[in-house]
Coordinates of C-alpha atoms and ligand atoms in Angstrom, one line a residue:
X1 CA -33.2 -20.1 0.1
X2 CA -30.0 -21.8 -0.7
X3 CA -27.0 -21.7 1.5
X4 CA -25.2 -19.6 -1.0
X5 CA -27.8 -16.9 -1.4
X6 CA -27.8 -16.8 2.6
X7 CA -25.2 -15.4 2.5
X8 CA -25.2 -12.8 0.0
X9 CA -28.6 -11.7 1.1
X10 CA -26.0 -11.2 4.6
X11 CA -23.6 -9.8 2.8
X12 CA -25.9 -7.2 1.7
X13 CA -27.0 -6.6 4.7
X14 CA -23.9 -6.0 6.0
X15 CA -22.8 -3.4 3.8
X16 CA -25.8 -1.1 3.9
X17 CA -25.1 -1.6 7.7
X18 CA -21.3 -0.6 6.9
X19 CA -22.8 2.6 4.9
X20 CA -24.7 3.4 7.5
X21 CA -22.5 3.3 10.5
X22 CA -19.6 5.0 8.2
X23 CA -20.6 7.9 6.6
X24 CA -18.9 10.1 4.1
X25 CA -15.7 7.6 4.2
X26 CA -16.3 6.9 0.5
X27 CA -12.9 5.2 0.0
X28 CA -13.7 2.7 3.2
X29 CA -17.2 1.7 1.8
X30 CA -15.2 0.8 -1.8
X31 CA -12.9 -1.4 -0.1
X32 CA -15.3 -2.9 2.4
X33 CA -17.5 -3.5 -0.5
X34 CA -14.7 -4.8 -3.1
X35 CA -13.7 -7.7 -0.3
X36 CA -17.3 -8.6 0.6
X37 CA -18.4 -8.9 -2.6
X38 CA -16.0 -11.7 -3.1
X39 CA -16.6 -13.3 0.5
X40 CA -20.1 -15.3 -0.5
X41 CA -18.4 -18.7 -1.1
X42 CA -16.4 -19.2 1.6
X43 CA -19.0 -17.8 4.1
X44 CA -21.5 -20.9 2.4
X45 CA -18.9 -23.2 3.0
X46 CA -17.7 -22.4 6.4
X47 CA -21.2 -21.4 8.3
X48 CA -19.0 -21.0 11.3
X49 CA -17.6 -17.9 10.3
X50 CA -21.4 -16.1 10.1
X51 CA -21.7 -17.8 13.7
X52 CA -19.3 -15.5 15.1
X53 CA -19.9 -12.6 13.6
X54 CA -16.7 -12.2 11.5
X55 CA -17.6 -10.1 8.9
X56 CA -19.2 -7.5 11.8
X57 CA -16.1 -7.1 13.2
X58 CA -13.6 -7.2 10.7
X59 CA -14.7 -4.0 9.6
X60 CA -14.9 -2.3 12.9
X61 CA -11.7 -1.3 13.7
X62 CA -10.2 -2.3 17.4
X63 CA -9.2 1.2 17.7
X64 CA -9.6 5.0 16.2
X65 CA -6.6 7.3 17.8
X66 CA -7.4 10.9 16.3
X67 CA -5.3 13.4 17.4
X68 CA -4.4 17.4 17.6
X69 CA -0.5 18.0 15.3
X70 CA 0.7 21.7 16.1
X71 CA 4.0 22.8 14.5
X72 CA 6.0 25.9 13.9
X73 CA 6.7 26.9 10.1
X74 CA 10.4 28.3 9.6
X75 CA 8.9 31.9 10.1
X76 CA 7.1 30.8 13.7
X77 CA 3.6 30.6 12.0
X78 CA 1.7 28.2 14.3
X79 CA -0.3 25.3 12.4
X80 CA -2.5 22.7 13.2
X81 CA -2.7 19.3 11.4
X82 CA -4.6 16.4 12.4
X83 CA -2.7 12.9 13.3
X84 CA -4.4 9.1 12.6
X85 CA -3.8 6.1 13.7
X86 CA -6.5 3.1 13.3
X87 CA -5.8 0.0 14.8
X88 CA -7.8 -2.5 13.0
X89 CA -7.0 -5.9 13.5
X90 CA -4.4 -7.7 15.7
X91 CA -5.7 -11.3 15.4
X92 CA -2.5 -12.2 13.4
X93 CA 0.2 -9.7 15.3
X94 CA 0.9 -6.7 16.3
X95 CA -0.6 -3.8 14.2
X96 CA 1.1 -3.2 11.1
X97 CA 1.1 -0.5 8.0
X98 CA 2.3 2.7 6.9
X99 CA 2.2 6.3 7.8
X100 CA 0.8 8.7 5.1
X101 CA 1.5 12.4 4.7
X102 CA -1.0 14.1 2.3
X103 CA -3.7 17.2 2.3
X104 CA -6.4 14.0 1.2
X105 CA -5.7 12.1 4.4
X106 CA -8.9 11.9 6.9
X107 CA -10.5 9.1 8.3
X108 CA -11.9 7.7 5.3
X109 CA -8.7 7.5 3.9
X110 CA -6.7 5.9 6.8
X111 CA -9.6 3.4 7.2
X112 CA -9.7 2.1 3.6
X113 CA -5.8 1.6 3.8
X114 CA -6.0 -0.5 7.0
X115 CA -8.7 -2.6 6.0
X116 CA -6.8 -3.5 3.0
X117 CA -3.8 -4.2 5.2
X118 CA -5.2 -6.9 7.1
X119 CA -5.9 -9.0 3.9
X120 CA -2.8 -8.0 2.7
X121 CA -0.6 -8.5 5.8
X122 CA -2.0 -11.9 6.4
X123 CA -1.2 -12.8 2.7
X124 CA 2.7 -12.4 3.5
X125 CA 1.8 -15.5 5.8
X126 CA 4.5 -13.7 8.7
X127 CA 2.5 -13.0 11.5
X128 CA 1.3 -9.3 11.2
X129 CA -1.9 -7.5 12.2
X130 CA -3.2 -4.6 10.1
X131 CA -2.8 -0.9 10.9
X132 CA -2.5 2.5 8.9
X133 CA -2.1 6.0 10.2
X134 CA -1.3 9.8 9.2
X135 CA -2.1 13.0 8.7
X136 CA -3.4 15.5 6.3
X137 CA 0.0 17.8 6.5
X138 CA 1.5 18.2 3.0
X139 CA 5.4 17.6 2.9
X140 CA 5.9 19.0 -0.6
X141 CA 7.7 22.6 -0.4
X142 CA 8.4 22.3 4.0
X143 CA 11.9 23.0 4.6
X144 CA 14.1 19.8 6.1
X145 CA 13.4 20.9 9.6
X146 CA 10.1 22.1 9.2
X147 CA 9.2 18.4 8.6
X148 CA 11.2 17.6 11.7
X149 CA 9.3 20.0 13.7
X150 CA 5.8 18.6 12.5
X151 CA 7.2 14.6 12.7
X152 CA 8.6 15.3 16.5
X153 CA 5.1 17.0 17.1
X154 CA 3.4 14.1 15.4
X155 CA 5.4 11.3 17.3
X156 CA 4.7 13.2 20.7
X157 CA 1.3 12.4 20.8
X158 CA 1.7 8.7 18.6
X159 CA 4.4 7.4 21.1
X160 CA 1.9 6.0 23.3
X161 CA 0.0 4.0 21.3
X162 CA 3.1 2.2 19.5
X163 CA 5.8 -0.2 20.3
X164 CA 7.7 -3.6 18.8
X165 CA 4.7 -5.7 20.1
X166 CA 1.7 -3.5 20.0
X167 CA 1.6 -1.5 16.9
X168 CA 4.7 -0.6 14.4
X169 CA 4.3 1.9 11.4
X170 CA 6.3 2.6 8.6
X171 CA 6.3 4.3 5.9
X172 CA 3.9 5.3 2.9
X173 CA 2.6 8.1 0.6
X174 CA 5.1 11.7 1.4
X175 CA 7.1 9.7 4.7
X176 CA 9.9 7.6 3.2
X177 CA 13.4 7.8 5.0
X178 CA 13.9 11.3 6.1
X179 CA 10.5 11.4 8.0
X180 CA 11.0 7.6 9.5
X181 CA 14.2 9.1 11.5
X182 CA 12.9 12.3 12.5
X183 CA 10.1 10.0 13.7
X184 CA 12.1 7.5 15.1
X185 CA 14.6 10.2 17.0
X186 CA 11.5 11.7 18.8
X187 CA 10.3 8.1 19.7
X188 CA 14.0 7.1 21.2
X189 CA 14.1 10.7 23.4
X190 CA 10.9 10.2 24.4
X191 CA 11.1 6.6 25.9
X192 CA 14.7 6.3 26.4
X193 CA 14.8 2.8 24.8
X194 CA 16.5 2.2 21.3
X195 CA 13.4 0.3 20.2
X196 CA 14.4 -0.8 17.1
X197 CA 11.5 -2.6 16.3
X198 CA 8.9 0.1 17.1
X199 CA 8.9 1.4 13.2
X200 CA 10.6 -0.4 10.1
X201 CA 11.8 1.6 6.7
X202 CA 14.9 3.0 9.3
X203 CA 18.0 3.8 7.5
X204 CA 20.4 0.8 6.9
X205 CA 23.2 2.2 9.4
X206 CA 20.4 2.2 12.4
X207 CA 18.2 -0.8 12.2
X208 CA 17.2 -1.1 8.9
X209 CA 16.6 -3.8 6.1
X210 CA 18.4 -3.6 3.1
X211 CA 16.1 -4.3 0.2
X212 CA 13.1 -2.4 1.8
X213 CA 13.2 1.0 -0.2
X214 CA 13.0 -1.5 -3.3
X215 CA 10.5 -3.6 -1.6
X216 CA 7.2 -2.7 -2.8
X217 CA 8.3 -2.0 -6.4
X218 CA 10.3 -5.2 -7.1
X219 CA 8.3 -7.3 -5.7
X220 CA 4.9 -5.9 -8.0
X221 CA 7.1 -6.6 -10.8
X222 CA 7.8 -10.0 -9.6
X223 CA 4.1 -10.7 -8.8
X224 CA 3.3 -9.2 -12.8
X225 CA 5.8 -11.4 -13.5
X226 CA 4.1 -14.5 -12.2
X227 CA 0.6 -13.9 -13.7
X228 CA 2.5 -13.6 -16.9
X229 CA 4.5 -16.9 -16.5
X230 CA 1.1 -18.5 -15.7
X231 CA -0.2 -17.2 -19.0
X232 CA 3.0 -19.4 -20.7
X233 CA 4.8 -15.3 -21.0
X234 CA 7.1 -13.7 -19.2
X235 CA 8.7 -9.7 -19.0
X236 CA 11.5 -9.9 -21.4
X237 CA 11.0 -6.9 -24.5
X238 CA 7.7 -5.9 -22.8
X239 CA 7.1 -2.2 -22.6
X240 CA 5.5 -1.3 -19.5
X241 CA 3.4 2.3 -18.2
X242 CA 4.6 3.1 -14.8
X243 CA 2.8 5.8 -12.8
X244 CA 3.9 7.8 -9.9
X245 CA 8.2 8.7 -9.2
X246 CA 8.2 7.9 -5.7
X247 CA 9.3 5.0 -3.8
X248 CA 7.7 2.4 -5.4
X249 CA 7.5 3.3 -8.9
X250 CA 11.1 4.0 -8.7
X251 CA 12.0 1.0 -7.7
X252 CA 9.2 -0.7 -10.3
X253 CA 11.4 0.3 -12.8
X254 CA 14.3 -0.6 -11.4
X255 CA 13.4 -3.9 -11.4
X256 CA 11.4 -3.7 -14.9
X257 CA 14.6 -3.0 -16.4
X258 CA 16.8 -6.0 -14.8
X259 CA 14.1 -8.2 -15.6
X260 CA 14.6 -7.1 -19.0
X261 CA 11.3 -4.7 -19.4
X262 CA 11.0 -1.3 -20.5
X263 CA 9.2 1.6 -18.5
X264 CA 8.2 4.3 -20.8
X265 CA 6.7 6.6 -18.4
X266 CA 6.9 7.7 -14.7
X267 CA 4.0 11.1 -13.4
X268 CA 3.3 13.0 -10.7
X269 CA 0.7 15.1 -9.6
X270 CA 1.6 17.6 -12.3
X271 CA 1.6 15.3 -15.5
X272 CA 3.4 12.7 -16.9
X273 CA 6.4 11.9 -18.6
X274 CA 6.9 9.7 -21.7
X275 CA 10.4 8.8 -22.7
X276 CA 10.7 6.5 -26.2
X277 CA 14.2 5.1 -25.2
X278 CA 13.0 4.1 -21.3
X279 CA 13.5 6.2 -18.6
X280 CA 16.6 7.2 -17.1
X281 CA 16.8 5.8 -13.9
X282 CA 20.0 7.9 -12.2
X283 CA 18.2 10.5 -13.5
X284 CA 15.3 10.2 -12.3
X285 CA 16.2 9.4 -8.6
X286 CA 18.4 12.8 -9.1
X287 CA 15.3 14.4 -9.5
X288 CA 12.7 12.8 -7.4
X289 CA 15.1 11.8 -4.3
X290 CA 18.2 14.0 -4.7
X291 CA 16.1 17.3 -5.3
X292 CA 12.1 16.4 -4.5
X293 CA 11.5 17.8 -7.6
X294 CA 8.8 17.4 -10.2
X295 CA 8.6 14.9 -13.3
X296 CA 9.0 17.7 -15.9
X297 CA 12.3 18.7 -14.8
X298 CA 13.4 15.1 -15.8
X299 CA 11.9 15.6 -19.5
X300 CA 13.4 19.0 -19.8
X301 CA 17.2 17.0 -18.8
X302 CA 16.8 14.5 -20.6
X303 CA 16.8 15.5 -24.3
X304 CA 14.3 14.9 -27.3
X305 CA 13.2 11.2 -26.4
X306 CA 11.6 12.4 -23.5
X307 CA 8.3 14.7 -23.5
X308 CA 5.9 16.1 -20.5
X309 CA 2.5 15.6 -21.0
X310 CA 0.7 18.3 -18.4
X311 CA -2.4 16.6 -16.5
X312 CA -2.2 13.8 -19.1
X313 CA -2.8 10.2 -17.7
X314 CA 0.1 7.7 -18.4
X315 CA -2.5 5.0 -19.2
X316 CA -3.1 6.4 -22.8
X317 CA 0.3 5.6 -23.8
X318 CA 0.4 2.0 -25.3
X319 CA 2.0 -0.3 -23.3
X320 CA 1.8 -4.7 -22.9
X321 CA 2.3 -4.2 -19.1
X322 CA 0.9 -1.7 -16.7
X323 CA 1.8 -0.9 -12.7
X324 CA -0.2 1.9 -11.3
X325 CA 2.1 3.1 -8.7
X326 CA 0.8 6.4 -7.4
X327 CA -2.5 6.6 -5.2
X328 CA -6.1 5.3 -4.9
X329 CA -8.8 5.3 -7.7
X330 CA -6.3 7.0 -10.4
X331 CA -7.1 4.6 -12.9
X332 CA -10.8 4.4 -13.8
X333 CA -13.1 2.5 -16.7
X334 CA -12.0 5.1 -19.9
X335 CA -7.9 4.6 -18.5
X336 CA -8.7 0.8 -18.5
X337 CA -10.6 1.1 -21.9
X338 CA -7.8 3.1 -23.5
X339 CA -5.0 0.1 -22.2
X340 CA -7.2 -2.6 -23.2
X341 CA -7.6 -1.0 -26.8
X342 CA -3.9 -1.0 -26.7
X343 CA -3.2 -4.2 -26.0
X344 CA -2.5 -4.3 -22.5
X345 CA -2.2 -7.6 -21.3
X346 CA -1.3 -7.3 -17.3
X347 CA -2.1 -4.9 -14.5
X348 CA -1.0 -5.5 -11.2
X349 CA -1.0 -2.6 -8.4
X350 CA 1.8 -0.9 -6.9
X351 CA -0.5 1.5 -5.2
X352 CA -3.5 0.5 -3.3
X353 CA -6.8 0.8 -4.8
X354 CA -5.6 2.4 -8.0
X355 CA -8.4 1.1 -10.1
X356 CA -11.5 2.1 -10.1
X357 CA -14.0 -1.2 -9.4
X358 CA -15.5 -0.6 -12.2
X359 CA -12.1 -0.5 -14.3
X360 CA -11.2 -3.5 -12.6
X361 CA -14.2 -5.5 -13.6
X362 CA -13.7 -3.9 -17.7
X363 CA -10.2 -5.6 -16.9
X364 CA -11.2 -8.6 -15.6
X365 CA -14.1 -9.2 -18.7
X366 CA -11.8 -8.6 -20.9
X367 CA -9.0 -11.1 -20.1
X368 CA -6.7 -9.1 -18.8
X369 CA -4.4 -10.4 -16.1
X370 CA -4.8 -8.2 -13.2
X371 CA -3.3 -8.4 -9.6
X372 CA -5.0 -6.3 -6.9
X373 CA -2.6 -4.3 -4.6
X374 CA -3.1 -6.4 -1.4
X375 CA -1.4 -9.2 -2.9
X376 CA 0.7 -7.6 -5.9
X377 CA 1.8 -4.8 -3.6
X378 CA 2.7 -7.2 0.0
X379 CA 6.1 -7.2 -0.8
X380 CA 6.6 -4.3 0.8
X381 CA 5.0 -4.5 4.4
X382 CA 6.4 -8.3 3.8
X383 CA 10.0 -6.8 3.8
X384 CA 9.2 -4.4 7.0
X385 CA 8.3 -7.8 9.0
X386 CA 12.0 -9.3 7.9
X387 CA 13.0 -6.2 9.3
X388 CA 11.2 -6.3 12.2
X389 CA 12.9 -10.0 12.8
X390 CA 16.5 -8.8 12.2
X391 CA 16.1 -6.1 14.7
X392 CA 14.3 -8.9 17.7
X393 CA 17.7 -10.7 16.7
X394 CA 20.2 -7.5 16.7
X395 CA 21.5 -8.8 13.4
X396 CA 21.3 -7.4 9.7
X397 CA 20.9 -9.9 6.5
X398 CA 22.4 -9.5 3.4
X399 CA 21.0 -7.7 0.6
X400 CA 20.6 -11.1 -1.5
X401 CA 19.2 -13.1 1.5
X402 CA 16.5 -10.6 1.6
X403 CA 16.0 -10.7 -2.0
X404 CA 15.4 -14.0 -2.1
X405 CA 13.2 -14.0 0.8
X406 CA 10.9 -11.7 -0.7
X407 CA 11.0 -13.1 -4.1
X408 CA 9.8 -16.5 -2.3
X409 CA 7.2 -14.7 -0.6
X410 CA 5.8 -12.8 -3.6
X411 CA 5.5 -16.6 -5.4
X412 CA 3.7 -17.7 -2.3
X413 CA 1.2 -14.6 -2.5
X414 CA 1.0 -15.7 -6.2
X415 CA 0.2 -19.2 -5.7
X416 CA -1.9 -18.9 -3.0
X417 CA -4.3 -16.4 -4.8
X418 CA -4.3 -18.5 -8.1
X419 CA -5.1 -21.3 -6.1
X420 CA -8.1 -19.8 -3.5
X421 CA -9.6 -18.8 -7.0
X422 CA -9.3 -22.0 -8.1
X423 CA -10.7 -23.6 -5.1
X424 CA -13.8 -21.5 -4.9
X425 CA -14.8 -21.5 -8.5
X426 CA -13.1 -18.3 -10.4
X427 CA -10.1 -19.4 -12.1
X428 CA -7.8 -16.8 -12.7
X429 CA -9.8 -13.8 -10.7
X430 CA -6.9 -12.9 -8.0
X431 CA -9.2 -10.4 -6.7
X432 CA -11.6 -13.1 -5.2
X433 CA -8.3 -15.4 -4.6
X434 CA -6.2 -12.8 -2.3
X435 CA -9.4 -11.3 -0.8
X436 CA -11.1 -14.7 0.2
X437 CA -7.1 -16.2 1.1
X438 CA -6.4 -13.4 3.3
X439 CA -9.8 -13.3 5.0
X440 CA -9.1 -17.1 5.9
X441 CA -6.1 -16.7 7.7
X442 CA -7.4 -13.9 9.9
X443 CA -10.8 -15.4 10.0
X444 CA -9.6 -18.8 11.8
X445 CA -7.4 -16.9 14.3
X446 CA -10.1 -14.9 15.1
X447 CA -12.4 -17.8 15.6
X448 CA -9.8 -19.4 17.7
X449 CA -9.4 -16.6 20.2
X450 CA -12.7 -16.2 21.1
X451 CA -15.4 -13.1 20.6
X452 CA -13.1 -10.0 21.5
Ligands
NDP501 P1 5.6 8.5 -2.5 O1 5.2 9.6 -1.7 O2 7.1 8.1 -2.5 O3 5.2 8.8 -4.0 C1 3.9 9.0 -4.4 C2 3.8 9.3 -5.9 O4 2.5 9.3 -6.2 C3 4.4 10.7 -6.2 O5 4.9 10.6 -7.5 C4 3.1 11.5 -6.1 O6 3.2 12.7 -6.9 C5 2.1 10.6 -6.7 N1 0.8 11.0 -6.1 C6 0.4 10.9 -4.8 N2 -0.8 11.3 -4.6 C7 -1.3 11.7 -5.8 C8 -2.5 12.2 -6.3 N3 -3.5 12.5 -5.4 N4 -2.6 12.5 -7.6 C9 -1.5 12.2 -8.4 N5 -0.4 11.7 -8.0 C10 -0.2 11.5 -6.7 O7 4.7 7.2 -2.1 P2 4.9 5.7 -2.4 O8 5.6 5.5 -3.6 O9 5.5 5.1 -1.1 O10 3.4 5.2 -2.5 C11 2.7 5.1 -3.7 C12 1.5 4.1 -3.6 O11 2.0 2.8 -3.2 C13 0.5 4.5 -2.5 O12 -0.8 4.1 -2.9 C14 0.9 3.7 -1.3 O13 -0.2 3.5 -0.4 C15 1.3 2.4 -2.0 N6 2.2 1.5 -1.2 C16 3.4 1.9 -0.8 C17 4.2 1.1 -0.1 C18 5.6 1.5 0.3 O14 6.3 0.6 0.8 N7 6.0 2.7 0.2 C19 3.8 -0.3 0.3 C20 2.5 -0.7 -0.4 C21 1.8 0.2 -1.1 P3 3.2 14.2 -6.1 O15 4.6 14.3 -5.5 O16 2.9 15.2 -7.2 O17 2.1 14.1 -5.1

């Protein structure tokens, strides 16, 4: 047996152990399998890594905290939620990665975003370990202070298991601003220490960076941005499908549009919402962050260039660019068909795991420039570390210094994945480049501190 097929045949050993031990966590087992399934080459080359039993326990987390979330509704109803935070891998830094409010959240869930955070945190290259947490309560239609009643309840129990040098969340899916300073009030009156570094995403008055609402979305569009360059294009007159109208596909367009691109759609759970002329950004944030309302109410304000398509799928609206922006596996093999027939000629991942693997292999086949969300998405968590090092410092950076910070990381992440793929024989695949990049990084710390 050759060294190569070694360690495939360990590989696939691996994962039926991973199925095994991880039952009915079906998202987990899909990202545990898309990041092994690239990890062959490097595990041939450096036999060290199999010594030490990397792969074993990079996919165990360090630590599981599950946890009971009671709250009062506005008419005293008692209910319970449940509360997650896994811990999975401090090699690089403290625990890092966002909080996620949705009915879907369980285990699974919170495990396949963590996992994905390592690779992506250690991408960034800024010292950050990879943590995700949350809870299955559902934010849409709570009052204002029934969602501070659930995140004080929330907070009472995570408080002990977070801090600036152990673990620090932020924000993701249904927590943006609001919820990060209900959060971050309980933490403060609980500890009695204005620990500003203990969650990032805080308001720009009390701690936080400015740029990081925006980061995730601009810096996709700058990572798009870079494929396309590679390719000898670039963004200027492309028409681009957005999914999602929250944070990041907000601020996806934003940065579409001063780039010189043109979003024609933006969805939501209900449908989606094709505008001919490019959607109306003011309007849109009136709708989404202004009211929390839903993506018809912008087609019904916005005249006859706009129409709402109910339970339709943005991807069947033709487009040269597309930036799934909303939530795992909502773009499968017929979506990626459907763009492909229409000419699509980059994808690149504001959410995480949006594509199906088997849409991102169809994408991959066919030519098709596509940047998976651990590296195309990193802008984001890459922001909430500047923002963790202006709060060590008690100072605040200007909105262009930040900018320009992340638009130098996001060319790093770009390089770095077009050049692992290079390196290990599969030009142009930044799946295997930002899987096999990131697995290095926290592979040789790991190696360096010993079996823990
Ligand atoms: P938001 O809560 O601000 O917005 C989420 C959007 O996605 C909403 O439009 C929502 O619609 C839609 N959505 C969520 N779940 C579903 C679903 N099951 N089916 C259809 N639509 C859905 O979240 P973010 O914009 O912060 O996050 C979007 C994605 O980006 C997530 O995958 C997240 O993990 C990822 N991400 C976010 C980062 C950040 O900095 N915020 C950083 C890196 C990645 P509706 O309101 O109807 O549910």
């Amino acid at each position: 047996m050759t060294t190569r097929s070694a360690s495939t045949s360990t590989l696939d050993h691996l994962l039926t152990e991973i199925e095994h031990r991880n039952p009915a966590q079906p998202e987990f087992l899909q990202a545990a399998h898309e990041v092994l399934e690239t990890l062959a080459p490097v595990l041939a080359a450096r036999p060290e890594y199999a010594e030490a039993g990397l792969v074993e326990r990079l996919v165990e987390p360090e630590r599981q905290v599950i946890f009971r979330v009671p709250w009062q509704d506005d008419r005293g109803r008692v209910h319970v939620n449940r509360g997650f935070r896994v811990e999975f891998n401090s090699a690089l830094g403290p625990y890092k990665g966002g909080l996620r409010f949705h009915p879907s959240v369980d285990l699974g869930v919170i495990k396949f975003l963590g996992f994905e955070q390592i690779f992506k945190n250690a991408l960034t290259g800024l010292g950050i370990g990879g943590g995700k947490g949350g809870s299955d309560f559902d934010p849409h239609g709570r009052s204002d202070a029934e969602v501070m009643r659930f995140c004080q309840s929330f907070m009472t129990e995570l408080y002990r298991h977070i801090g600036e040098h152990t673990d620090v969340p932020a924000g993701d899916i249904g927590v943006g601003g609001r919820e990060i300073g209900y959060l971050f009030g309980q933490y403060r009156r609980i500890t009695n220490r204005w620990e500003a570094g203990v969650l990032t995403g805080k308001g720009a008055g009390w701690g936080g960076s400015l740029i990081r609402p925006e980061a995730t979305g601009y810096g996709n569009v700058l990572f798009a941005a870079a494929m396309l360059r590679e390719r000898g294009e670039d963004l200027e007159g492309q028409t681009a499908v957005v999914s999602g109208s929250g944070n990041v596909a907000i601020y996806t367009i934003e940065k579409l549009a001063a780039l010189g691109a043109n979003a024609v759609t933006c969805s939501d759970s209900s449908g989606y919402v094709v505008d001919e002329k490019g959607i109306d950004l003011g309007l849109l944030k009136q709708v989404k962050e202004v009211e929390r309302g839903r993506v018809d109410s912008y087609a019904e304000r916005r005249g006859s260039s706009a129409r709402f398509v109910p339970g339709g799928r943005v991807w069947e609206v033709p487009a040269d660019i597309a930036l799934p922006s909303a939530t795992q596996n909502e773009l499968d093999e017929n979506d990626a068909a459907a763009l492909i027939r229409n000419g699509v000629k980059a994808v690149s991942e504001g959410a995480n795991m949006p594509a199906t693997p088997e849409a991102v292999h169809l994408l991959q086949r066919s030519g098709v420039a596509f940047g998976p969300g651990k590296a195309a998405n990193a802008g984001g968590v890459a922001v909430s570390a500047l923002e963790m090092a202006q709060n060590h410092a008690r100072t605040s950076w200007t909105a262009a210094r930040v900018e320009e910070e992340l638009t130098r990381i996001m060319n790093d992440i770009h390089t770095t994945c077009h050049e692992t793929a290079e390196r290990y024989g599969a030009p142009g695949d930044y799946v295997t480049g930002a899987n096999i990049a990131g697995f290095e990084r926290v592979a040789d710390a790991m190696l360096a501190q010993g079996v823990i």
